[in-house]
Amino acid sequence: MSSVEHLKLGLNTRFRFRCYKGIDCFTKCCSGIDIFLTPYDILRIKNRLNISSGEFLEKYTYTHIDEKSSYPFVMLRMLDDEKKSCPFVTPEGCTIYTDRPSNCRYYPVGQGILKRKEGESIIDDEFYFFIKEPHCLGFKENKEWTIEEWRKDQEASLYDEMNRDWKMFLLRIKTPGQTELDDKRQKMFYMASYDIDRLYRYIFQSRFLAVFEINEEEIERLKTDQIELMKFGFRYIKYILMIENTLKLRDGSLQS
């Protein structure tokens, strides 16, 4: 049995943990770390700050390019101070707490996926593990949870559901034989994943709707509902990466 398999925990695993203002380690977990941002993370935070996705990405993030696949992933840019502090954390706590990223919601629980073969199929097994850092005193508290209860309490389950279709792209980069993204597809992946306001302009201020056949009801949803727009972006990524034929070309659009 591998060490990862040995550490695999399920939704019914019980543990004790509590974090609150006043505990000696309060906010110590919010510095000196790498925080990976998902599309839904970015949507929630940029709306909380009342700025565009482009502004948020420029001011608060940097891009990490996966060496093997060339997929671009967005990371939160920490402050340039001694502790590499989160830009949204003060001594009083997190200033965007109700819209904090998924990684922060899960802490001190980690989430992972192992691939296993079952017959002719490849199954993705989701599992959990504990992140126990020397400075964290939360495990000494008496509040008891199951991992499933923790996920619901922290709204991590909502974030998982919102990002479910997008997370499949993360799994693909670990599949043997995956080719690198060329420059054009890399830029389209970035826009459709993270820059939702630019995606809106791309759909409604270019020839996009003249090329792809999208019904009027869906067009109206894309105009007014950012969640629908985000999920449409995931469909568009599947199309441009030729994972699935999720969009239909209009007749004659290729010729034009």
PDB file of C-alpha atoms in Angstrom:
ATOM      1  CA  MET A   1       0.000   0.000   0.000  1.00  0.00           C
ATOM      2  CA  SER A   2       1.371   3.429  -0.953  1.00  0.00           C
ATOM      3  CA  SER A   3       1.626   6.264   1.577  1.00  0.00           C
ATOM      4  CA  VAL A   4      -1.068   8.175  -0.330  1.00  0.00           C
ATOM      5  CA  GLU A   5      -3.453   5.218  -0.180  1.00  0.00           C
ATOM      6  CA  HIS A   6      -2.707   4.845   3.527  1.00  0.00           C
ATOM      7  CA  LEU A   7      -3.728   8.473   4.113  1.00  0.00           C
ATOM      8  CA  LYS A   8      -6.936   8.311   2.062  1.00  0.00           C
ATOM      9  CA  LEU A   9      -9.898   9.492   4.117  1.00  0.00           C
ATOM     10  CA  GLY A  10     -13.591   9.362   3.269  1.00  0.00           C
ATOM     11  CA  LEU A  11     -16.535  11.699   3.827  1.00  0.00           C
ATOM     12  CA  ASN A  12     -17.482   9.892   7.049  1.00  0.00           C
ATOM     13  CA  THR A  13     -14.041  10.302   8.652  1.00  0.00           C
ATOM     14  CA  ARG A  14     -14.415  12.134  11.977  1.00  0.00           C
ATOM     15  CA  PHE A  15     -12.047  14.764  13.364  1.00  0.00           C
ATOM     16  CA  ARG A  16     -11.927  17.620  15.859  1.00  0.00           C
ATOM     17  CA  PHE A  17     -11.158  21.122  14.708  1.00  0.00           C
ATOM     18  CA  ARG A  18     -12.125  24.726  15.330  1.00  0.00           C
ATOM     19  CA  CYS A  19     -10.692  28.032  14.146  1.00  0.00           C
ATOM     20  CA  TYR A  20     -11.752  31.383  15.602  1.00  0.00           C
ATOM     21  CA  LYS A  21     -10.486  34.852  16.387  1.00  0.00           C
ATOM     22  CA  GLY A  22      -8.647  34.544  19.673  1.00  0.00           C
ATOM     23  CA  ILE A  23      -6.968  31.218  19.067  1.00  0.00           C
ATOM     24  CA  ASP A  24      -3.181  31.708  19.243  1.00  0.00           C
ATOM     25  CA  CYS A  25      -2.591  30.574  15.649  1.00  0.00           C
ATOM     26  CA  PHE A  26      -5.296  32.816  14.135  1.00  0.00           C
ATOM     27  CA  THR A  27      -4.427  33.703  10.458  1.00  0.00           C
ATOM     28  CA  LYS A  28      -1.009  31.974  10.622  1.00  0.00           C
ATOM     29  CA  CYS A  29      -2.205  29.587   7.920  1.00  0.00           C
ATOM     30  CA  CYS A  30      -2.846  32.571   5.603  1.00  0.00           C
ATOM     31  CA  SER A  31       0.774  33.383   4.724  1.00  0.00           C
ATOM     32  CA  GLY A  32       3.730  31.699   3.065  1.00  0.00           C
ATOM     33  CA  ILE A  33       1.495  29.463   0.955  1.00  0.00           C
ATOM     34  CA  ASP A  34       0.534  28.945  -2.683  1.00  0.00           C
ATOM     35  CA  ILE A  35      -3.202  29.406  -3.252  1.00  0.00           C
ATOM     36  CA  PHE A  36      -4.528  27.924  -6.474  1.00  0.00           C
ATOM     37  CA  LEU A  37      -7.629  29.717  -7.792  1.00  0.00           C
ATOM     38  CA  THR A  38     -10.505  28.087  -9.653  1.00  0.00           C
ATOM     39  CA  PRO A  39     -12.905  29.858 -12.041  1.00  0.00           C
ATOM     40  CA  TYR A  40     -15.612  30.042  -9.370  1.00  0.00           C
ATOM     41  CA  ASP A  41     -13.100  31.417  -6.839  1.00  0.00           C
ATOM     42  CA  ILE A  42     -12.302  34.256  -9.225  1.00  0.00           C
ATOM     43  CA  LEU A  43     -15.950  34.947 -10.028  1.00  0.00           C
ATOM     44  CA  ARG A  44     -16.865  35.233  -6.337  1.00  0.00           C
ATOM     45  CA  ILE A  45     -13.885  37.382  -5.339  1.00  0.00           C
ATOM     46  CA  LYS A  46     -13.995  39.811  -8.271  1.00  0.00           C
ATOM     47  CA  ASN A  47     -17.706  40.387  -7.617  1.00  0.00           C
ATOM     48  CA  ARG A  48     -16.994  40.863  -3.904  1.00  0.00           C
ATOM     49  CA  LEU A  49     -14.408  43.524  -4.791  1.00  0.00           C
ATOM     50  CA  ASN A  50     -16.733  45.010  -7.416  1.00  0.00           C
ATOM     51  CA  ILE A  51     -14.061  44.959 -10.122  1.00  0.00           C
ATOM     52  CA  SER A  52     -13.794  43.231 -13.485  1.00  0.00           C
ATOM     53  CA  SER A  53     -12.183  39.826 -13.848  1.00  0.00           C
ATOM     54  CA  GLY A  54      -9.416  41.448 -15.889  1.00  0.00           C
ATOM     55  CA  GLU A  55      -8.655  43.920 -13.095  1.00  0.00           C
ATOM     56  CA  PHE A  56      -8.649  41.165 -10.503  1.00  0.00           C
ATOM     57  CA  LEU A  57      -6.334  38.937 -12.539  1.00  0.00           C
ATOM     58  CA  GLU A  58      -3.878  41.781 -13.178  1.00  0.00           C
ATOM     59  CA  LYS A  59      -3.739  43.052  -9.598  1.00  0.00           C
ATOM     60  CA  TYR A  60      -4.077  39.937  -7.462  1.00  0.00           C
ATOM     61  CA  THR A  61      -2.826  36.939  -9.433  1.00  0.00           C
ATOM     62  CA  TYR A  62      -0.008  35.438 -11.438  1.00  0.00           C
ATOM     63  CA  THR A  63      -0.078  32.604 -13.945  1.00  0.00           C
ATOM     64  CA  HIS A  64       1.693  29.298 -13.527  1.00  0.00           C
ATOM     65  CA  ILE A  65       2.180  27.312 -16.743  1.00  0.00           C
ATOM     66  CA  ASP A  66       2.178  23.555 -16.207  1.00  0.00           C
ATOM     67  CA  GLU A  67       5.456  22.338 -17.719  1.00  0.00           C
ATOM     68  CA  LYS A  68       4.124  19.076 -19.136  1.00  0.00           C
ATOM     69  CA  SER A  69       0.816  20.226 -20.585  1.00  0.00           C
ATOM     70  CA  SER A  70       1.334  24.014 -20.965  1.00  0.00           C
ATOM     71  CA  TYR A  71      -2.068  24.572 -19.306  1.00  0.00           C
ATOM     72  CA  PRO A  72      -2.194  27.988 -17.582  1.00  0.00           C
ATOM     73  CA  PHE A  73      -3.257  28.008 -13.939  1.00  0.00           C
ATOM     74  CA  VAL A  74      -3.941  31.084 -11.828  1.00  0.00           C
ATOM     75  CA  MET A  75      -2.379  31.589  -8.402  1.00  0.00           C
ATOM     76  CA  LEU A  76      -3.122  34.271  -5.805  1.00  0.00           C
ATOM     77  CA  ARG A  77      -0.296  36.814  -5.619  1.00  0.00           C
ATOM     78  CA  MET A  78       0.809  37.176  -2.010  1.00  0.00           C
ATOM     79  CA  LEU A  79       2.135  40.432  -0.569  1.00  0.00           C
ATOM     80  CA  ASP A  80       5.835  41.192  -0.890  1.00  0.00           C
ATOM     81  CA  ASP A  81       6.431  41.189   2.836  1.00  0.00           C
ATOM     82  CA  GLU A  82       8.479  38.985   5.136  1.00  0.00           C
ATOM     83  CA  LYS A  83       5.632  36.508   5.704  1.00  0.00           C
ATOM     84  CA  LYS A  84       4.296  36.491   2.107  1.00  0.00           C
ATOM     85  CA  SER A  85       0.895  37.387   3.526  1.00  0.00           C
ATOM     86  CA  CYS A  86      -2.437  37.035   1.782  1.00  0.00           C
ATOM     87  CA  PRO A  87      -3.571  40.455   0.479  1.00  0.00           C
ATOM     88  CA  PHE A  88      -7.042  39.917   1.935  1.00  0.00           C
ATOM     89  CA  VAL A  89      -6.063  39.020   5.507  1.00  0.00           C
ATOM     90  CA  THR A  90      -5.683  41.461   8.396  1.00  0.00           C
ATOM     91  CA  PRO A  91      -5.123  40.852  12.137  1.00  0.00           C
ATOM     92  CA  GLU A  92      -8.932  40.856  12.401  1.00  0.00           C
ATOM     93  CA  GLY A  93      -9.237  38.000   9.914  1.00  0.00           C
ATOM     94  CA  CYS A  94     -10.145  37.525   6.262  1.00  0.00           C
ATOM     95  CA  THR A  95     -11.754  40.568   4.643  1.00  0.00           C
ATOM     96  CA  ILE A  96     -13.423  38.423   1.949  1.00  0.00           C
ATOM     97  CA  TYR A  97     -14.280  35.518   4.245  1.00  0.00           C
ATOM     98  CA  THR A  98     -17.697  34.653   2.784  1.00  0.00           C
ATOM     99  CA  ASP A  99     -16.147  34.657  -0.707  1.00  0.00           C
ATOM    100  CA  ARG A 100     -12.774  33.089   0.143  1.00  0.00           C
ATOM    101  CA  PRO A 101     -11.224  30.525  -2.253  1.00  0.00           C
ATOM    102  CA  SER A 102     -11.998  26.832  -2.191  1.00  0.00           C
ATOM    103  CA  ASN A 103      -8.538  25.909  -0.849  1.00  0.00           C
ATOM    104  CA  CYS A 104      -9.129  28.152   2.171  1.00  0.00           C
ATOM    105  CA  ARG A 105     -12.580  26.650   2.766  1.00  0.00           C
ATOM    106  CA  TYR A 106     -11.254  23.106   2.852  1.00  0.00           C
ATOM    107  CA  TYR A 107      -8.392  23.812   5.285  1.00  0.00           C
ATOM    108  CA  PRO A 108      -7.364  21.808   7.311  1.00  0.00           C
ATOM    109  CA  VAL A 109      -8.710  19.152   4.949  1.00  0.00           C
ATOM    110  CA  GLY A 110      -6.961  18.438   1.665  1.00  0.00           C
ATOM    111  CA  GLN A 111      -8.614  16.957  -1.403  1.00  0.00           C
ATOM    112  CA  GLY A 112      -7.121  14.652  -4.010  1.00  0.00           C
ATOM    113  CA  ILE A 113      -8.003  12.262  -6.808  1.00  0.00           C
ATOM    114  CA  LEU A 114      -6.429   8.916  -7.674  1.00  0.00           C
ATOM    115  CA  LYS A 115      -7.001   7.190 -10.986  1.00  0.00           C
ATOM    116  CA  ARG A 116      -7.664   3.451 -10.949  1.00  0.00           C
ATOM    117  CA  LYS A 117      -8.575   0.952 -13.622  1.00  0.00           C
ATOM    118  CA  GLU A 118     -11.866  -0.899 -13.303  1.00  0.00           C
ATOM    119  CA  GLY A 119     -12.308  -3.312 -16.193  1.00  0.00           C
ATOM    120  CA  GLU A 120     -11.847  -1.252 -19.349  1.00  0.00           C
ATOM    121  CA  SER A 121     -12.684   2.013 -17.593  1.00  0.00           C
ATOM    122  CA  ILE A 122     -10.541   4.544 -15.710  1.00  0.00           C
ATOM    123  CA  ILE A 123     -12.220   5.603 -12.456  1.00  0.00           C
ATOM    124  CA  ASP A 124     -11.390   8.842 -10.644  1.00  0.00           C
ATOM    125  CA  ASP A 125     -11.418   8.173  -6.893  1.00  0.00           C
ATOM    126  CA  GLU A 126     -11.867  11.332  -4.820  1.00  0.00           C
ATOM    127  CA  PHE A 127     -10.291  11.209  -1.383  1.00  0.00           C
ATOM    128  CA  TYR A 128      -9.354  13.511   1.501  1.00  0.00           C
ATOM    129  CA  PHE A 129      -6.469  13.964   3.910  1.00  0.00           C
ATOM    130  CA  PHE A 130      -5.603  16.201   6.835  1.00  0.00           C
ATOM    131  CA  ILE A 131      -3.164  19.109   6.617  1.00  0.00           C
ATOM    132  CA  LYS A 132      -1.481  19.237  10.014  1.00  0.00           C
ATOM    133  CA  GLU A 133       0.978  22.120  10.319  1.00  0.00           C
ATOM    134  CA  PRO A 134       3.064  22.775  13.467  1.00  0.00           C
ATOM    135  CA  HIS A 135       1.546  26.217  14.039  1.00  0.00           C
ATOM    136  CA  CYS A 136      -2.085  25.055  13.777  1.00  0.00           C
ATOM    137  CA  LEU A 137      -3.818  24.590  17.145  1.00  0.00           C
ATOM    138  CA  GLY A 138      -7.284  23.955  15.737  1.00  0.00           C
ATOM    139  CA  PHE A 139      -7.003  20.179  16.074  1.00  0.00           C
ATOM    140  CA  LYS A 140      -6.786  20.614  19.861  1.00  0.00           C
ATOM    141  CA  GLU A 141     -10.289  22.069  20.006  1.00  0.00           C
ATOM    142  CA  ASN A 142     -13.317  19.968  20.952  1.00  0.00           C
ATOM    143  CA  LYS A 143     -15.659  20.716  18.030  1.00  0.00           C
ATOM    144  CA  GLU A 144     -16.235  17.447  16.155  1.00  0.00           C
ATOM    145  CA  TRP A 145     -17.049  17.018  12.460  1.00  0.00           C
ATOM    146  CA  THR A 146     -17.155  14.485   9.696  1.00  0.00           C
ATOM    147  CA  ILE A 147     -15.403  15.592   6.522  1.00  0.00           C
ATOM    148  CA  GLU A 148     -18.805  15.736   4.828  1.00  0.00           C
ATOM    149  CA  GLU A 149     -20.146  18.030   7.576  1.00  0.00           C
ATOM    150  CA  TRP A 150     -17.068  20.233   7.273  1.00  0.00           C
ATOM    151  CA  ARG A 151     -17.484  20.547   3.498  1.00  0.00           C
ATOM    152  CA  LYS A 152     -21.111  21.607   3.881  1.00  0.00           C
ATOM    153  CA  ASP A 153     -20.414  24.016   6.742  1.00  0.00           C
ATOM    154  CA  GLN A 154     -17.620  25.739   4.817  1.00  0.00           C
ATOM    155  CA  GLU A 155     -19.597  25.704   1.513  1.00  0.00           C
ATOM    156  CA  ALA A 156     -16.756  23.723  -0.055  1.00  0.00           C
ATOM    157  CA  SER A 157     -19.332  21.324  -1.514  1.00  0.00           C
ATOM    158  CA  LEU A 158     -20.920  24.255  -3.411  1.00  0.00           C
ATOM    159  CA  TYR A 159     -17.532  25.241  -4.819  1.00  0.00           C
ATOM    160  CA  ASP A 160     -16.843  21.639  -5.845  1.00  0.00           C
ATOM    161  CA  GLU A 161     -20.136  21.493  -7.713  1.00  0.00           C
ATOM    162  CA  MET A 162     -19.495  24.799  -9.484  1.00  0.00           C
ATOM    163  CA  ASN A 163     -16.022  23.711 -10.593  1.00  0.00           C
ATOM    164  CA  ARG A 164     -16.811  20.051 -11.314  1.00  0.00           C
ATOM    165  CA  ASP A 165     -16.757  20.281 -15.126  1.00  0.00           C
ATOM    166  CA  TRP A 166     -13.636  22.435 -15.070  1.00  0.00           C
ATOM    167  CA  LYS A 167     -11.720  20.060 -12.814  1.00  0.00           C
ATOM    168  CA  MET A 168     -11.801  17.430 -15.555  1.00  0.00           C
ATOM    169  CA  PHE A 169      -9.204  19.516 -17.387  1.00  0.00           C
ATOM    170  CA  LEU A 170      -6.866  19.112 -14.409  1.00  0.00           C
ATOM    171  CA  LEU A 171      -7.306  15.360 -14.612  1.00  0.00           C
ATOM    172  CA  ARG A 172      -6.576  15.347 -18.336  1.00  0.00           C
ATOM    173  CA  ILE A 173      -3.125  16.868 -17.919  1.00  0.00           C
ATOM    174  CA  LYS A 174      -2.149  13.808 -15.879  1.00  0.00           C
ATOM    175  CA  THR A 175      -3.301  11.406 -18.588  1.00  0.00           C
ATOM    176  CA  PRO A 176      -0.446   9.888 -20.652  1.00  0.00           C
ATOM    177  CA  GLY A 177      -0.192  11.140 -24.207  1.00  0.00           C
ATOM    178  CA  GLN A 178      -1.671  14.595 -23.648  1.00  0.00           C
ATOM    179  CA  THR A 179      -0.238  17.138 -26.075  1.00  0.00           C
ATOM    180  CA  GLU A 180       0.789  20.671 -25.174  1.00  0.00           C
ATOM    181  CA  LEU A 181      -1.532  23.565 -25.878  1.00  0.00           C
ATOM    182  CA  ASP A 182      -0.431  25.852 -28.678  1.00  0.00           C
ATOM    183  CA  ASP A 183      -0.330  29.580 -27.961  1.00  0.00           C
ATOM    184  CA  LYS A 184      -3.819  30.266 -29.314  1.00  0.00           C
ATOM    185  CA  ARG A 185      -5.548  27.475 -27.362  1.00  0.00           C
ATOM    186  CA  GLN A 186      -3.597  28.389 -24.248  1.00  0.00           C
ATOM    187  CA  LYS A 187      -4.946  31.952 -24.436  1.00  0.00           C
ATOM    188  CA  MET A 188      -8.487  30.741 -25.103  1.00  0.00           C
ATOM    189  CA  PHE A 189      -8.290  28.318 -22.166  1.00  0.00           C
ATOM    190  CA  TYR A 190      -7.156  31.191 -19.911  1.00  0.00           C
ATOM    191  CA  MET A 191      -9.953  33.518 -21.055  1.00  0.00           C
ATOM    192  CA  ALA A 192     -12.731  30.912 -20.866  1.00  0.00           C
ATOM    193  CA  SER A 193     -11.559  29.708 -17.453  1.00  0.00           C
ATOM    194  CA  TYR A 194     -10.677  32.883 -15.585  1.00  0.00           C
ATOM    195  CA  ASP A 195     -11.495  36.116 -17.430  1.00  0.00           C
ATOM    196  CA  ILE A 196     -15.275  35.907 -17.493  1.00  0.00           C
ATOM    197  CA  ASP A 197     -15.834  39.570 -18.403  1.00  0.00           C
ATOM    198  CA  ARG A 198     -13.568  39.192 -21.419  1.00  0.00           C
ATOM    199  CA  LEU A 199     -15.414  35.981 -22.327  1.00  0.00           C
ATOM    200  CA  TYR A 200     -18.662  37.967 -22.288  1.00  0.00           C
ATOM    201  CA  ARG A 201     -17.196  40.518 -24.701  1.00  0.00           C
ATOM    202  CA  TYR A 202     -15.827  37.742 -26.892  1.00  0.00           C
ATOM    203  CA  ILE A 203     -19.272  36.160 -27.211  1.00  0.00           C
ATOM    204  CA  PHE A 204     -21.295  39.332 -27.688  1.00  0.00           C
ATOM    205  CA  GLN A 205     -18.878  41.768 -29.355  1.00  0.00           C
ATOM    206  CA  SER A 206     -17.230  39.507 -31.936  1.00  0.00           C
ATOM    207  CA  ARG A 207     -18.539  37.198 -34.661  1.00  0.00           C
ATOM    208  CA  PHE A 208     -18.958  34.372 -32.161  1.00  0.00           C
ATOM    209  CA  LEU A 209     -22.760  34.188 -32.456  1.00  0.00           C
ATOM    210  CA  ALA A 210     -22.484  34.300 -36.242  1.00  0.00           C
ATOM    211  CA  VAL A 211     -20.232  31.234 -36.141  1.00  0.00           C
ATOM    212  CA  PHE A 212     -21.935  29.118 -33.470  1.00  0.00           C
ATOM    213  CA  GLU A 213     -25.603  28.197 -33.314  1.00  0.00           C
ATOM    214  CA  ILE A 214     -26.923  29.085 -29.855  1.00  0.00           C
ATOM    215  CA  ASN A 215     -30.626  29.399 -29.122  1.00  0.00           C
ATOM    216  CA  GLU A 216     -32.146  32.666 -27.962  1.00  0.00           C
ATOM    217  CA  GLU A 217     -33.024  31.398 -24.475  1.00  0.00           C
ATOM    218  CA  GLU A 218     -29.416  30.440 -23.799  1.00  0.00           C
ATOM    219  CA  ILE A 219     -28.154  33.736 -25.207  1.00  0.00           C
ATOM    220  CA  GLU A 220     -30.371  35.605 -22.731  1.00  0.00           C
ATOM    221  CA  ARG A 221     -29.069  33.467 -19.846  1.00  0.00           C
ATOM    222  CA  LEU A 222     -25.474  34.183 -20.883  1.00  0.00           C
ATOM    223  CA  LYS A 223     -26.225  37.909 -20.885  1.00  0.00           C
ATOM    224  CA  THR A 224     -27.681  37.982 -17.382  1.00  0.00           C
ATOM    225  CA  ASP A 225     -26.278  35.034 -15.389  1.00  0.00           C
ATOM    226  CA  GLN A 226     -22.549  34.839 -14.714  1.00  0.00           C
ATOM    227  CA  ILE A 227     -22.805  31.250 -13.462  1.00  0.00           C
ATOM    228  CA  GLU A 228     -24.328  30.230 -16.801  1.00  0.00           C
ATOM    229  CA  LEU A 229     -21.605  32.177 -18.595  1.00  0.00           C
ATOM    230  CA  MET A 230     -18.884  30.463 -16.546  1.00  0.00           C
ATOM    231  CA  LYS A 231     -20.300  27.019 -17.318  1.00  0.00           C
ATOM    232  CA  PHE A 232     -20.599  27.938 -20.994  1.00  0.00           C
ATOM    233  CA  GLY A 233     -16.891  28.753 -20.850  1.00  0.00           C
ATOM    234  CA  PHE A 234     -16.222  25.191 -19.710  1.00  0.00           C
ATOM    235  CA  ARG A 235     -18.205  23.899 -22.703  1.00  0.00           C
ATOM    236  CA  TYR A 236     -16.205  26.133 -25.005  1.00  0.00           C
ATOM    237  CA  ILE A 237     -12.943  24.751 -23.613  1.00  0.00           C
ATOM    238  CA  LYS A 238     -14.127  21.197 -24.301  1.00  0.00           C
ATOM    239  CA  TYR A 239     -14.845  22.295 -27.870  1.00  0.00           C
ATOM    240  CA  ILE A 240     -11.531  24.026 -28.588  1.00  0.00           C
ATOM    241  CA  LEU A 241      -9.551  21.194 -26.994  1.00  0.00           C
ATOM    242  CA  MET A 242     -11.584  18.685 -29.065  1.00  0.00           C
ATOM    243  CA  ILE A 243     -12.620  16.803 -25.934  1.00  0.00           C
ATOM    244  CA  GLU A 244     -16.306  16.901 -26.809  1.00  0.00           C
ATOM    245  CA  ASN A 245     -18.376  18.423 -29.607  1.00  0.00           C
ATOM    246  CA  THR A 246     -20.248  20.757 -27.245  1.00  0.00           C
ATOM    247  CA  LEU A 247     -21.043  23.528 -29.750  1.00  0.00           C
ATOM    248  CA  LYS A 248     -22.700  23.499 -33.170  1.00  0.00           C
ATOM    249  CA  LEU A 249     -21.388  25.531 -36.083  1.00  0.00           C
ATOM    250  CA  ARG A 250     -23.871  27.499 -38.132  1.00  0.00           C
ATOM    251  CA  ASP A 251     -24.337  26.339 -41.710  1.00  0.00           C
ATOM    252  CA  GLY A 252     -21.747  27.977 -43.928  1.00  0.00           C
ATOM    253  CA  SER A 253     -19.757  29.459 -41.030  1.00  0.00           C
ATOM    254  CA  LEU A 254     -16.592  27.510 -41.916  1.00  0.00           C
ATOM    255  CA  GLN A 255     -16.682  28.769 -45.488  1.00  0.00           C
ATOM    256  CA  SER A 256     -17.235  32.370 -44.374  1.00  0.00           C
TER     257      SER A 256
END
